[in-house]
Amino acid sequence: IKTRNWWIWIFVSSGLVVTGRVFSTLLLNFYFVQTGRDVCDDPKQFKGTWLQSMVQNAAFPFTALFAFLWCSLSSNHRKTITSSASSSGKLFLLYISLGVLFAAYSQLYAIGRTHCIFFFWIFTTQLILTSMFTAIINKHKFNRWIILSVILSGVATGVTSSDDAYNPCEGEGYKMSYGAWCGFFGTVAFSLSLCIMQLGFEKVIPKTESKVSSVMLMQTYASMIATLICLVGLSVSGEFRDIKEDFETFKKGKPLYVLTLNGLSLAWQVMSIGLVGLVCLVSTLFSNVVSFCATPLANILVGGISVYG
């Protein structure tokens, strides 16, 4: 029964990753088209990165509500609260570090995506970096099947790369170089965040704690901290002034603009919950491989929509 339940949660988490990846890619593509950011030499093409970063993490209240309901219905929620209180200092440092990394890779990915034409190929190095970091930080041992799965998922992702609407047209060298470095460091931050999650589940979060509640709480607190950081960046950079322009000029209308951002936020949060769940249940590397397996499907759908839409 225990093994069966474990496999059920594996399929549920994998389904969340695939669903979140597909919908976030489609909605982000739609957002770029409807705001005019797919037009070459348009100054708007390089704006709105802090908004994208904040939206990526802003649906933490949804996760918090689910965590609250689960803890209320769970029979061992008191044990969870007690065990969490006993290691509150370590948990605080864990959530802070994850929140900073969440904000970092969200912003760096947003810059890389809008500034670098070969961002997608930089993104595929995430598997290599994750493999290196998990071997060093998590002492993960590799066998031929793990290596083969990493290679195949990376190749499948590369072969099915699509011409997204947010693929930049700008050919200026300094912007391309800036975007490339941001994309690379974004993959570093993302890979580190997955490894730190696994380290947290192994060393910080007690084994007696419910896996579902620990996953939900980790995602909630880290996303909340990342949202606050992105909100500060949005205010300091002055990008909040561009939100009104996007709202007014969205081609499909104002209500659909709001729905698109809300849908994007929920899709990213769903995918993140699945990723954290797979880290908790299996490993960092497995979580990243599942994420990459979902990317070809999203790319094929985006390519099909761009052709027939």
Rosetta silent file (secondary structure, phi, psi, omega in degrees, C-alpha in Angstrom):
SEQUENCE: IKTRNWWIWIFVSSGLVVTGRVFSTLLLNFYFVQTGRDVCDDPKQFKGTWLQSMVQNAAFPFTALFAFLWCSLSSNHRKTITSSASSSGKLFLLYISLGVLFAAYSQLYAIGRTHCIFFFWIFTTQLILTSMFTAIINKHKFNRWIILSVILSGVATGVTSSDDAYNPCEGEGYKMSYGAWCGFFGTVAFSLSLCIMQLGFEKVIPKTESKVSSVMLMQTYASMIATLICLVGLSVSGEFRDIKEDFETFKKGKPLYVLTLNGLSLAWQVMSIGLVGLVCLVSTLFSNVVSFCATPLANILVGGISVYG
SCORE:     score description
SCORE:     0.000 S_00000001
   1 L     0.000  -41.609 -179.660    0.000    0.000    0.000 S_00000001
   2 H   -62.961  -42.782  178.074    2.837    2.364    0.882 S_00000001
   3 H   -64.896  -41.034  179.370    4.559    1.705   -2.469 S_00000001
   4 H   -62.437  -44.500  178.922    1.280    2.153   -4.331 S_00000001
   5 H   -62.824  -37.534  178.697    0.616    5.496   -2.636 S_00000001
   6 H   -61.486  -44.448  179.223    4.162    6.601   -3.453 S_00000001
   7 H   -66.643  -35.816  177.725    3.612    5.878   -7.143 S_00000001
   8 H   -61.315  -45.782  179.843    0.272    7.688   -7.081 S_00000001
   9 H   -67.042  -31.571  175.346    1.935   10.822   -5.714 S_00000001
  10 H   -62.315  -47.220 -179.737    4.682   10.492   -8.330 S_00000001
  11 H   -66.415  -37.773  178.419    2.090   10.510  -11.131 S_00000001
  12 H   -63.878  -47.925 -179.660    0.167   13.386   -9.507 S_00000001
  13 H   -64.031  -41.561  177.849    3.309   15.524   -9.147 S_00000001
  14 H   -63.499  -39.840  177.101    4.453   14.696  -12.687 S_00000001
  15 H   -62.380  -38.824  177.204    0.999   15.628  -13.990 S_00000001
  16 H   -64.449  -41.024  179.079    1.214   18.978  -12.207 S_00000001
  17 H   -63.032  -48.303 -178.416    4.617   19.664  -13.758 S_00000001
  18 H   -63.753  -46.519 -179.825    3.452   18.799  -17.282 S_00000001
  19 H   -61.831  -47.459  179.945    0.187   20.742  -16.949 S_00000001
  20 H   -63.382  -41.187  179.636    1.875   23.791  -15.460 S_00000001
  21 H   -63.350  -45.832 -177.409    4.670   23.785  -18.039 S_00000001
  22 H   -64.416  -50.215 -176.672    2.287   23.539  -21.003 S_00000001
  23 H   -69.040  -36.947  178.580   -0.162   26.203  -19.819 S_00000001
  24 H   -65.731  -39.555  178.229    2.545   28.631  -18.648 S_00000001
  25 H   -65.539  -45.279 -179.525    4.309   28.391  -22.027 S_00000001
  26 H   -64.894  -43.900 -178.004    1.084   28.904  -23.985 S_00000001
  27 H   -70.603  -35.823  177.886   -0.097   31.802  -21.819 S_00000001
  28 H   -67.094  -40.351  175.746    3.286   33.523  -21.818 S_00000001
  29 H   -60.213  -44.159  178.409    3.386   33.230  -25.597 S_00000001
  30 H   -63.053  -41.114 -179.950   -0.143   34.706  -25.754 S_00000001
  31 H   -61.394  -43.364 -178.734    0.863   37.537  -23.382 S_00000001
  32 H   -67.063  -38.200  179.641    3.817   38.549  -25.558 S_00000001
  33 H   -67.563  -46.153 -174.094    1.741   38.560  -28.731 S_00000001
  34 H   -74.104  -21.022  176.605   -1.149   40.552  -27.243 S_00000001
  35 L   -94.599   -0.096  178.012    1.111   43.187  -25.645 S_00000001
  36 L    80.536   13.383 -178.714    3.065   43.696  -28.880 S_00000001
  37 L   -81.876    1.493  176.448    6.329   42.369  -27.479 S_00000001
  38 L   -92.097    1.420 -178.040    6.724   40.056  -30.464 S_00000001
  39 L   -90.863  129.231  179.739    7.434   43.048  -32.757 S_00000001
  40 L   -64.450  145.475  175.719   11.076   43.638  -33.682 S_00000001
  41 L    64.744   13.878  174.797   12.709   46.903  -32.609 S_00000001
  42 L   -87.227  125.537 -178.991    9.801   47.716  -30.293 S_00000001
  43 H   -57.430  -26.448 -179.657   11.158   49.182  -26.994 S_00000001
  44 H   -65.938  -19.420 -176.470    8.471   47.245  -25.098 S_00000001
  45 H   -59.321  -31.432 -175.423   10.202   44.022  -26.085 S_00000001
  46 H  -101.713    8.414 -178.911   12.815   44.493  -23.360 S_00000001
  47 L  -104.873  169.397  173.783   10.448   45.760  -20.652 S_00000001
  48 L    82.562   15.703 -178.010    8.236   44.037  -18.100 S_00000001
  49 H   -70.023  -36.329  178.725   10.794   41.553  -16.757 S_00000001
  50 H   -69.351  -34.969  176.724   10.041   42.348  -13.098 S_00000001
  51 H   -64.315  -44.216  177.524    6.317   41.916  -13.712 S_00000001
  52 H   -60.342  -40.538  179.900    6.942   38.510  -15.277 S_00000001
  53 H   -64.797  -43.200 -178.605    9.101   37.552  -12.290 S_00000001
  54 H   -67.456  -42.774  179.367    6.497   38.651   -9.774 S_00000001
  55 H   -61.143  -34.124 -178.854    3.644   36.913  -11.590 S_00000001
  56 H   -62.320  -24.963 -176.298    5.673   33.707  -11.614 S_00000001
  57 H  -116.480   -4.886 -166.864    5.614   33.600   -7.806 S_00000001
  58 L   -76.932   -7.451 -177.916    2.514   35.600   -6.875 S_00000001
  59 L   -89.526   22.778  179.811    0.022   32.698   -6.594 S_00000001
  60 H   -62.447  -27.717  175.789    1.358   31.609   -3.198 S_00000001
  61 H   -60.121  -33.276  176.374   -2.002   32.380   -1.482 S_00000001
  62 H   -61.539  -45.800  178.506   -3.493   29.513   -3.535 S_00000001
  63 H   -67.701  -38.936  179.097   -0.820   27.135   -2.201 S_00000001
  64 H   -62.589  -40.678  178.284   -1.192   28.518    1.316 S_00000001
  65 H   -63.524  -43.180  179.025   -4.947   27.845    1.245 S_00000001
  66 H   -64.118  -40.825  179.094   -4.393   24.277    0.080 S_00000001
  67 H   -64.212  -40.328  179.167   -1.755   23.738    2.805 S_00000001
  68 H   -63.813  -44.441  179.882   -4.124   25.105    5.456 S_00000001
  69 H   -64.516  -40.618 -179.773   -6.954   22.823    4.327 S_00000001
  70 H   -64.686  -45.501  179.753   -4.650   19.794    4.227 S_00000001
  71 H   -65.260  -33.715  179.836   -3.263   20.462    7.715 S_00000001
  72 H   -69.465  -36.366 -177.871   -6.790   20.992    9.062 S_00000001
  73 H   -87.444  -19.869 -177.084   -8.018   17.681    7.651 S_00000001
  74 L   -75.173  143.926 -178.281   -4.842   15.717    8.393 S_00000001
  75 L   -76.520  -20.117 -176.872   -4.746   13.666   11.568 S_00000001
  76 L  -110.381   26.642 -178.068   -1.114   14.486   12.296 S_00000001
  77 H   -66.682  -30.179  177.801   -1.258   18.267   11.760 S_00000001
  78 H   -65.853  -40.294  178.451   -0.438   18.903   15.439 S_00000001
  79 H   -63.371  -37.827  179.443    2.685   16.803   15.109 S_00000001
  80 H   -63.247  -45.518 -179.346    3.620   18.809   11.999 S_00000001
  81 H   -64.357  -41.935 -179.146    3.241   22.138   13.798 S_00000001
  82 H   -64.804  -45.832 -178.415    5.256   20.927   16.807 S_00000001
  83 H   -67.055  -34.570  178.608    8.103   19.519   14.706 S_00000001
  84 H   -68.428  -38.957 -179.668    8.217   22.672   12.587 S_00000001
  85 H   -64.951  -32.788 -177.339    8.421   24.904   15.664 S_00000001
  86 H   -70.208  -22.078 -179.647   11.371   22.943   17.036 S_00000001
  87 L  -124.269   37.536 -173.408   13.492   23.727   13.973 S_00000001
  88 H   -63.693  -35.879 -179.416   12.091   27.157   13.126 S_00000001
  89 H   -63.153  -46.801  179.282   15.524   28.798   12.811 S_00000001
  90 H   -66.975  -38.910  178.482   16.758   26.340   10.188 S_00000001
  91 H   -64.580  -38.297  178.826   13.441   26.465    8.355 S_00000001
  92 H   -61.129  -46.418  178.441   13.601   30.259    8.270 S_00000001
  93 H   -64.563  -37.771  178.568   17.057   30.166    6.653 S_00000001
  94 H   -62.760  -48.698 -177.741   15.880   27.467    4.232 S_00000001
  95 H   -67.800  -37.535  177.956   12.842   29.455    3.105 S_00000001
  96 H   -62.828  -47.966 -178.995   14.802   32.717    2.846 S_00000001
  97 H   -63.024  -41.213  178.309   17.505   31.138    0.672 S_00000001
  98 H   -66.789  -40.274  178.660   14.896   29.468   -1.561 S_00000001
  99 H   -61.381  -41.937  177.987   12.908   32.704   -1.850 S_00000001
 100 H   -64.329  -42.417  178.926   16.004   34.630   -2.940 S_00000001
 101 H   -67.042  -38.839  176.396   16.861   31.940   -5.501 S_00000001
 102 H   -58.218  -49.062 -179.641   13.255   31.876   -6.775 S_00000001
 103 H   -64.134  -38.506 -177.933   13.339   35.646   -7.320 S_00000001
 104 H   -64.872  -51.782 -177.025   16.811   35.458   -8.886 S_00000001
 105 H   -72.370  -28.534  175.938   16.075   32.817  -11.500 S_00000001
 106 H   -62.388  -46.679 -179.385   12.635   34.294  -12.285 S_00000001
 107 H   -70.621  -42.916 -178.754   14.175   37.669  -13.075 S_00000001
 108 H   -65.956  -39.379  175.994   17.264   36.296  -14.835 S_00000001
 109 H   -63.986  -40.650 -179.939   15.143   33.982  -16.995 S_00000001
 110 H   -62.989  -41.165  178.290   12.840   36.873  -17.905 S_00000001
 111 H   -68.025  -46.101 -179.586   15.813   39.000  -19.012 S_00000001
 112 H   -61.124  -40.059 -178.874   17.444   36.136  -20.888 S_00000001
 113 H   -64.416  -36.159 -175.399   14.210   35.261  -22.670 S_00000001
 114 H   -93.201  -12.395 -175.974   13.667   38.808  -23.913 S_00000001
 115 H  -113.036  -21.904 -171.431   17.286   39.714  -24.735 S_00000001
 116 L  -118.732  124.647 -175.556   18.956   36.575  -26.067 S_00000001
 117 L   -73.226  -22.962  178.129   17.937   34.828  -29.274 S_00000001
 118 L  -108.217   31.235  178.872   19.569   31.536  -28.244 S_00000001
 119 H   -57.173  -38.094 -176.104   18.171   31.575  -24.708 S_00000001
 120 H   -59.825  -37.365 -179.862   16.470   28.213  -25.282 S_00000001
 121 H   -72.817  -32.840  173.862   19.814   26.485  -25.825 S_00000001
 122 H   -66.019  -38.350  179.743   21.229   28.053  -22.672 S_00000001
 123 H   -59.837  -34.626 -178.068   18.142   26.807  -20.849 S_00000001
 124 L   -69.586  -17.120  176.737   18.936   23.210  -21.847 S_00000001
 125 L   -71.049   -7.918  179.756   22.231   23.398  -19.911 S_00000001
 126 H   -57.338  -37.566  178.817   20.075   23.310  -16.786 S_00000001
 127 H   -63.228  -41.374  179.569   20.195   19.501  -16.837 S_00000001
 128 H   -65.859  -45.395 -179.742   24.001   19.499  -16.869 S_00000001
 129 H   -64.451  -41.344  178.432   24.224   22.045  -14.051 S_00000001
 130 H   -62.669  -40.518  178.239   21.638   20.199  -11.975 S_00000001
 131 H   -62.061  -41.858  179.737   23.575   16.948  -12.419 S_00000001
 132 H   -66.320  -47.828 -176.443   26.791   18.636  -11.267 S_00000001
 133 H   -66.990  -38.289 -178.381   25.233   20.382   -8.268 S_00000001
 134 H   -71.065  -28.296  175.704   23.275   17.353   -7.082 S_00000001
 135 H   -69.944  -36.752 -178.040   26.442   15.235   -7.224 S_00000001
 136 H   -82.213  -48.882 -173.347   28.321   17.799   -5.109 S_00000001
 137 H   -82.338  -46.341 -175.382   25.600   19.020   -2.733 S_00000001
 138 L   -97.005   -0.136  179.971   23.305   16.000   -2.417 S_00000001
 139 L    55.565   39.717 -177.423   25.978   13.308   -2.985 S_00000001
 140 L   -75.644  133.201  179.366   23.775   11.796   -5.677 S_00000001
 141 L   -96.687  140.911 -176.366   25.175    8.666   -7.307 S_00000001
 142 L  -107.511  145.906  169.608   24.755    8.128  -11.029 S_00000001
 143 L  -128.588  179.426 -173.964   24.215    4.968  -13.049 S_00000001
 144 H   -64.576  -30.692 -178.999   23.860    4.377  -16.773 S_00000001
 145 H   -71.648  -38.370  177.522   20.050    4.694  -16.684 S_00000001
 146 H   -65.408  -45.815  179.782   20.170    8.096  -14.998 S_00000001
 147 H   -61.967  -41.785  179.948   22.784    9.341  -17.457 S_00000001
 148 H   -64.147  -41.643 -179.781   20.764    7.989  -20.398 S_00000001
 149 H   -66.236  -37.247  177.734   17.545    9.659  -19.199 S_00000001
 150 H   -64.213  -45.441 -179.358   19.333   12.993  -18.782 S_00000001
 151 H   -63.756  -46.553 -176.847   20.787   12.787  -22.307 S_00000001
 152 H   -65.163  -42.650  179.961   17.508   11.734  -23.941 S_00000001
 153 H   -66.559  -36.759  177.044   15.413   14.407  -22.221 S_00000001
 154 H   -66.318  -43.011  178.767   17.953   17.077  -23.154 S_00000001
 155 H   -65.021  -43.569  179.853   18.056   15.958  -26.797 S_00000001
 156 H   -61.123  -39.177  178.666   14.249   15.767  -27.003 S_00000001
 157 H   -67.148  -42.590 -179.877   13.971   19.294  -25.663 S_00000001
 158 H   -66.969  -39.804 -178.098   16.575   20.619  -28.078 S_00000001
 159 H   -66.747  -34.042 -175.530   15.089   18.902  -31.129 S_00000001
 160 L   -96.848   19.905  178.072   11.589   20.258  -30.458 S_00000001
 161 L   -60.461  141.257 -176.026   12.640   23.860  -29.872 S_00000001
 162 L  -122.285  162.331  176.509   10.089   26.262  -31.333 S_00000001
 163 L   -86.525   90.784 -178.356   10.029   29.857  -32.524 S_00000001
 164 L   -73.422  159.458  178.852    8.176   31.436  -29.625 S_00000001
 165 L   -67.979  -21.913  179.892    6.581   34.842  -29.873 S_00000001
 166 L   -95.908   17.036  174.026    8.935   36.042  -27.171 S_00000001
 167 L   -75.739  116.739 -171.852   12.009   35.031  -29.158 S_00000001
 168 L   -67.251  148.385  179.333   13.880   38.366  -29.469 S_00000001
 169 L  -102.615  -10.255 -174.563   14.659   39.827  -32.881 S_00000001
 170 L   -68.652  133.075 -178.453   17.261   42.283  -31.634 S_00000001
 171 L  -109.381    9.704 -179.553   20.758   41.629  -32.949 S_00000001
 172 L   -66.959  130.471 -172.808   22.760   44.138  -30.894 S_00000001
 173 H   -59.283  -44.573 -174.681   25.793   42.406  -29.446 S_00000001
 174 H   -67.851  -34.046  178.604   25.741   43.879  -25.948 S_00000001
 175 H   -71.381  -38.873  177.730   22.067   43.018  -25.416 S_00000001
 176 H   -63.403  -44.277 -179.360   22.596   39.474  -26.677 S_00000001
 177 H   -65.561  -43.406  178.169   25.608   39.022  -24.417 S_00000001
 178 H   -60.468  -45.809  178.858   23.763   40.502  -21.428 S_00000001
 179 H   -64.927  -37.759 -179.930   20.777   38.216  -22.017 S_00000001
 180 H   -64.510  -44.477  179.836   22.998   35.170  -22.470 S_00000001
 181 H   -67.037  -39.195  177.269   24.778   35.702  -19.162 S_00000001
 182 H   -62.887  -43.022  177.662   21.469   36.347  -17.381 S_00000001
 183 H   -61.406  -41.563 -179.876   20.046   33.146  -18.850 S_00000001
 184 H   -64.275  -48.691 -179.626   23.101   31.174  -17.755 S_00000001
 185 H   -68.334  -24.726  173.020   23.057   32.474  -14.184 S_00000001
 186 H   -65.302  -41.460  176.826   19.307   31.860  -14.130 S_00000001
 187 H   -65.613  -35.200  176.685   19.934   28.172  -14.826 S_00000001
 188 H   -63.184  -46.834 -179.207   22.541   28.167  -12.044 S_00000001
 189 H   -63.950  -41.181  179.616   20.053   29.686   -9.571 S_00000001
 190 H   -64.912  -44.975  179.827   17.292   27.262  -10.576 S_00000001
 191 H   -62.660  -41.859  177.722   19.561   24.220  -10.281 S_00000001
 192 H   -63.482  -38.457 -179.313   20.799   25.381   -6.880 S_00000001
 193 H   -62.610  -40.975  178.531   17.229   25.910   -5.660 S_00000001
 194 H   -64.193  -42.500 -179.803   16.314   22.292   -6.490 S_00000001
 195 H   -65.938  -38.402  178.434   19.418   20.967   -4.716 S_00000001
 196 H   -69.087  -35.004  174.095   18.739   23.090   -1.635 S_00000001
 197 H   -57.354  -50.141 -178.865   15.148   21.807   -1.587 S_00000001
 198 H   -62.408  -39.362  177.367   16.376   18.221   -1.453 S_00000001
 199 H   -63.053  -38.386  177.748   18.899   19.143    1.231 S_00000001
 200 H   -64.559  -43.332  178.726   16.089   20.761    3.211 S_00000001
 201 H   -65.416  -32.244 -177.464   13.879   17.677    2.986 S_00000001
 202 H   -84.070  -36.370 -170.102   16.774   15.453    4.048 S_00000001
 203 H  -111.949  -28.596 -171.270   18.397   17.571    6.776 S_00000001
 204 H  -104.750  -51.123 -177.009   15.994   20.275    7.993 S_00000001
 205 L   -78.924  125.745 -177.555   12.387   19.104    7.695 S_00000001
 206 L   -60.477  146.329 -179.321   11.653   16.239   10.134 S_00000001
 207 L   -65.492  -24.111 -178.313   10.886   12.835    8.643 S_00000001
 208 L   -76.004  -13.347 -177.008    7.710   12.660   10.755 S_00000001
 209 L   -74.821  143.987  177.712    6.202   15.650    8.979 S_00000001
 210 L   -59.386  131.876 -178.051    3.553   15.070    6.324 S_00000001
 211 H   -64.917  -39.142 -179.210    5.132   15.188    2.876 S_00000001
 212 H   -63.905  -47.326 -179.078    2.179   17.040    1.364 S_00000001
 213 H   -66.699  -37.722  179.445    2.184   19.758    4.021 S_00000001
 214 H   -66.336  -38.557  176.887    5.985   20.127    3.909 S_00000001
 215 H   -65.106  -46.340 -178.531    5.898   20.542    0.113 S_00000001
 216 H   -64.969  -42.035 -179.851    3.068   23.073    0.286 S_00000001
 217 H   -67.463  -40.332  178.213    4.654   25.088    3.087 S_00000001
 218 H   -61.529  -46.267 -179.395    8.048   25.174    1.360 S_00000001
 219 H   -66.404  -38.927 -178.517    6.491   26.391   -1.884 S_00000001
 220 H   -64.555  -53.108 -175.668    4.264   28.918   -0.089 S_00000001
 221 H   -67.655  -41.137  179.743    6.958   30.597    2.019 S_00000001
 222 H   -65.219  -41.724  179.292    9.607   30.603   -0.731 S_00000001
 223 H   -67.077  -36.980  178.869    7.145   32.059   -3.269 S_00000001
 224 H   -63.322  -44.577  179.090    5.980   34.694   -0.776 S_00000001
 225 H   -65.122  -42.594  178.712    9.555   35.872   -0.163 S_00000001
 226 H   -63.166  -38.996  178.753   10.288   35.861   -3.908 S_00000001
 227 H   -62.972  -42.318  178.832    7.127   37.889   -4.585 S_00000001
 228 H   -63.075  -41.603  178.690    8.153   40.530   -2.052 S_00000001
 229 H   -63.483  -45.000  179.951   11.620   40.789   -3.619 S_00000001
 230 H   -66.393  -33.878  177.770   10.127   41.106   -7.111 S_00000001
 231 H   -65.044  -40.511  175.868    7.629   43.699   -5.866 S_00000001
 232 H   -63.322  -45.184  178.048   10.513   45.811   -4.556 S_00000001
 233 H   -61.325  -39.038  178.175   12.323   45.400   -7.891 S_00000001
 234 H   -62.771  -39.006 -178.802    9.170   46.393   -9.773 S_00000001
 235 H   -74.561  -45.841 -176.709    8.858   49.561   -7.692 S_00000001
 236 H   -67.622  -39.196 -177.869   12.520   50.561   -7.709 S_00000001
 237 H   -73.571  -18.138 -177.982   12.989   49.952  -11.444 S_00000001
 238 L    82.839    6.425 -178.767    9.904   52.001  -12.312 S_00000001
 239 L   -68.232  -15.603  179.805    8.439   49.173  -14.395 S_00000001
 240 H   -63.059  -22.158  178.292    5.132   49.521  -12.537 S_00000001
 241 H   -69.210  -25.586 -177.986    4.387   52.486  -14.828 S_00000001
 242 H   -78.873  -15.738 -177.723    4.344   50.138  -17.833 S_00000001
 243 H   -64.062  -40.842 -179.964    1.587   47.980  -16.349 S_00000001
 244 H   -62.739  -40.702  179.258   -1.070   50.606  -17.080 S_00000001
 245 H   -63.932  -43.465  177.455    0.075   50.867  -20.712 S_00000001
 246 H   -62.226  -41.394 -179.358   -0.075   47.074  -21.133 S_00000001
 247 H   -62.499  -40.947 -177.083   -3.494   47.021  -19.494 S_00000001
 248 H   -76.329  -31.559 -172.077   -4.823   49.735  -21.812 S_00000001
 249 H  -104.582    5.657  179.980   -3.293   48.401  -25.045 S_00000001
 250 L   -60.530  124.153 -169.256   -3.834   44.647  -24.588 S_00000001
 251 L   -61.467  -33.583 -177.178   -5.236   43.562  -27.952 S_00000001
 252 L   -91.137    3.130  177.281   -7.878   41.183  -26.567 S_00000001
 253 L   105.225  159.532 -175.764   -9.183   43.646  -23.984 S_00000001
 254 H   -64.365  -44.351 -179.663   -8.628   44.521  -20.339 S_00000001
 255 H   -59.341  -38.639 -178.738  -10.536   41.601  -18.747 S_00000001
 256 H   -72.308  -26.446  174.420   -8.479   39.079  -20.721 S_00000001
 257 H   -62.645  -46.856  179.290   -5.270   40.856  -19.665 S_00000001
 258 H   -64.540  -43.500  179.610   -6.139   40.256  -16.020 S_00000001
 259 H   -64.046  -36.710  179.729   -7.186   36.668  -16.719 S_00000001
 260 H   -64.858  -45.383  179.674   -3.942   36.001  -18.615 S_00000001
 261 H   -66.161  -40.691  177.587   -1.750   37.199  -15.748 S_00000001
 262 H   -64.831  -42.166  177.753   -3.802   35.245  -13.203 S_00000001
 263 H   -63.971  -40.837  176.327   -3.653   32.137  -15.369 S_00000001
 264 H   -59.329  -46.564 -178.411    0.091   32.530  -15.813 S_00000001
 265 H   -62.373  -44.260  178.746    0.601   32.839  -12.076 S_00000001
 266 H   -65.775  -41.038 -179.796   -1.509   29.759  -11.314 S_00000001
 267 H   -63.362  -43.822  178.041    0.165   27.706  -14.065 S_00000001
 268 H   -64.761  -38.731 -179.939    3.636   28.530  -12.773 S_00000001
 269 H   -67.379  -40.191  177.599    2.581   27.767   -9.210 S_00000001
 270 H   -61.530  -44.674  178.751    1.090   24.413  -10.235 S_00000001
 271 H   -63.252  -41.329 -178.991    4.304   23.489  -12.032 S_00000001
 272 H   -65.134  -39.728  177.462    6.417   24.566   -9.045 S_00000001
 273 H   -60.691  -43.796  177.868    4.334   22.476   -6.640 S_00000001
 274 H   -61.869  -41.688  179.156    4.884   19.457   -8.873 S_00000001
 275 H   -63.015  -46.182  179.259    8.634   20.104   -9.036 S_00000001
 276 H   -63.863  -39.186  178.103    8.947   20.442   -5.254 S_00000001
 277 H   -61.504  -41.872  179.168    6.841   17.304   -4.818 S_00000001
 278 H   -69.036  -34.789  174.642    9.130   15.283   -7.088 S_00000001
 279 H   -62.312  -43.346 -179.542   12.197   16.574   -5.236 S_00000001
 280 H   -66.764  -41.756 -174.799   10.611   15.452   -1.964 S_00000001
 281 H   -81.127  -37.199 -174.391    9.497   12.054   -3.275 S_00000001
 282 L  -122.923  -85.146 -177.866   12.445   11.116   -5.504 S_00000001
 283 L  -165.981  168.735  176.896   15.322   13.510   -6.178 S_00000001
 284 H   -60.783  -46.770 -175.888   16.390   16.827   -7.649 S_00000001
 285 H   -65.259  -41.097  178.465   17.562   15.273  -10.896 S_00000001
 286 H   -62.518  -41.111  178.725   14.351   13.306  -11.442 S_00000001
 287 H   -60.311  -43.210 -179.106   12.315   16.465  -10.909 S_00000001
 288 H   -69.885  -36.468  178.333   14.343   18.333  -13.512 S_00000001
 289 H   -64.153  -42.571  177.997   14.140   15.462  -16.029 S_00000001
 290 H   -62.442  -40.262  177.845   10.326   15.396  -15.742 S_00000001
 291 H   -60.829  -41.904  179.976   10.270   19.169  -16.283 S_00000001
 292 H   -70.495  -31.621  177.557   12.353   18.781  -19.429 S_00000001
 293 H   -66.990  -27.528  178.350   10.121   15.968  -20.690 S_00000001
 294 H   -78.873  -23.489 -176.561    7.171   18.390  -20.494 S_00000001
 295 H   -62.957  -44.361  178.043    9.001   21.080  -22.471 S_00000001
 296 H   -57.199  -39.890  178.598    8.801   19.329  -25.908 S_00000001
 297 H   -61.792  -44.314  178.790    5.022   19.002  -25.562 S_00000001
 298 H   -63.298  -41.338 -179.749    4.718   22.706  -24.749 S_00000001
 299 H   -65.217  -39.904  179.319    6.988   23.642  -27.674 S_00000001
 300 H   -64.409  -42.083  179.304    5.010   21.493  -30.124 S_00000001
 301 H   -65.281  -41.502  178.146    1.737   23.093  -29.003 S_00000001
 302 H   -63.817  -42.963  177.611    3.178   26.593  -29.311 S_00000001
 303 H   -62.828  -40.609  179.002    4.515   25.794  -32.754 S_00000001
 304 H   -65.255  -41.256  179.340    1.155   24.342  -33.836 S_00000001
 305 H   -66.064  -40.983 -179.936   -0.762   27.378  -32.588 S_00000001
 306 H   -65.311  -30.501 -179.948    1.636   29.785  -34.308 S_00000001
 307 H   -78.712  -47.370 -174.092    1.172   27.896  -37.605 S_00000001
 308 H   -95.036  -12.843 -179.955   -2.606   27.406  -37.523 S_00000001
 309 L   -93.625    0.000    0.000   -3.514   30.428  -35.380 S_00000001
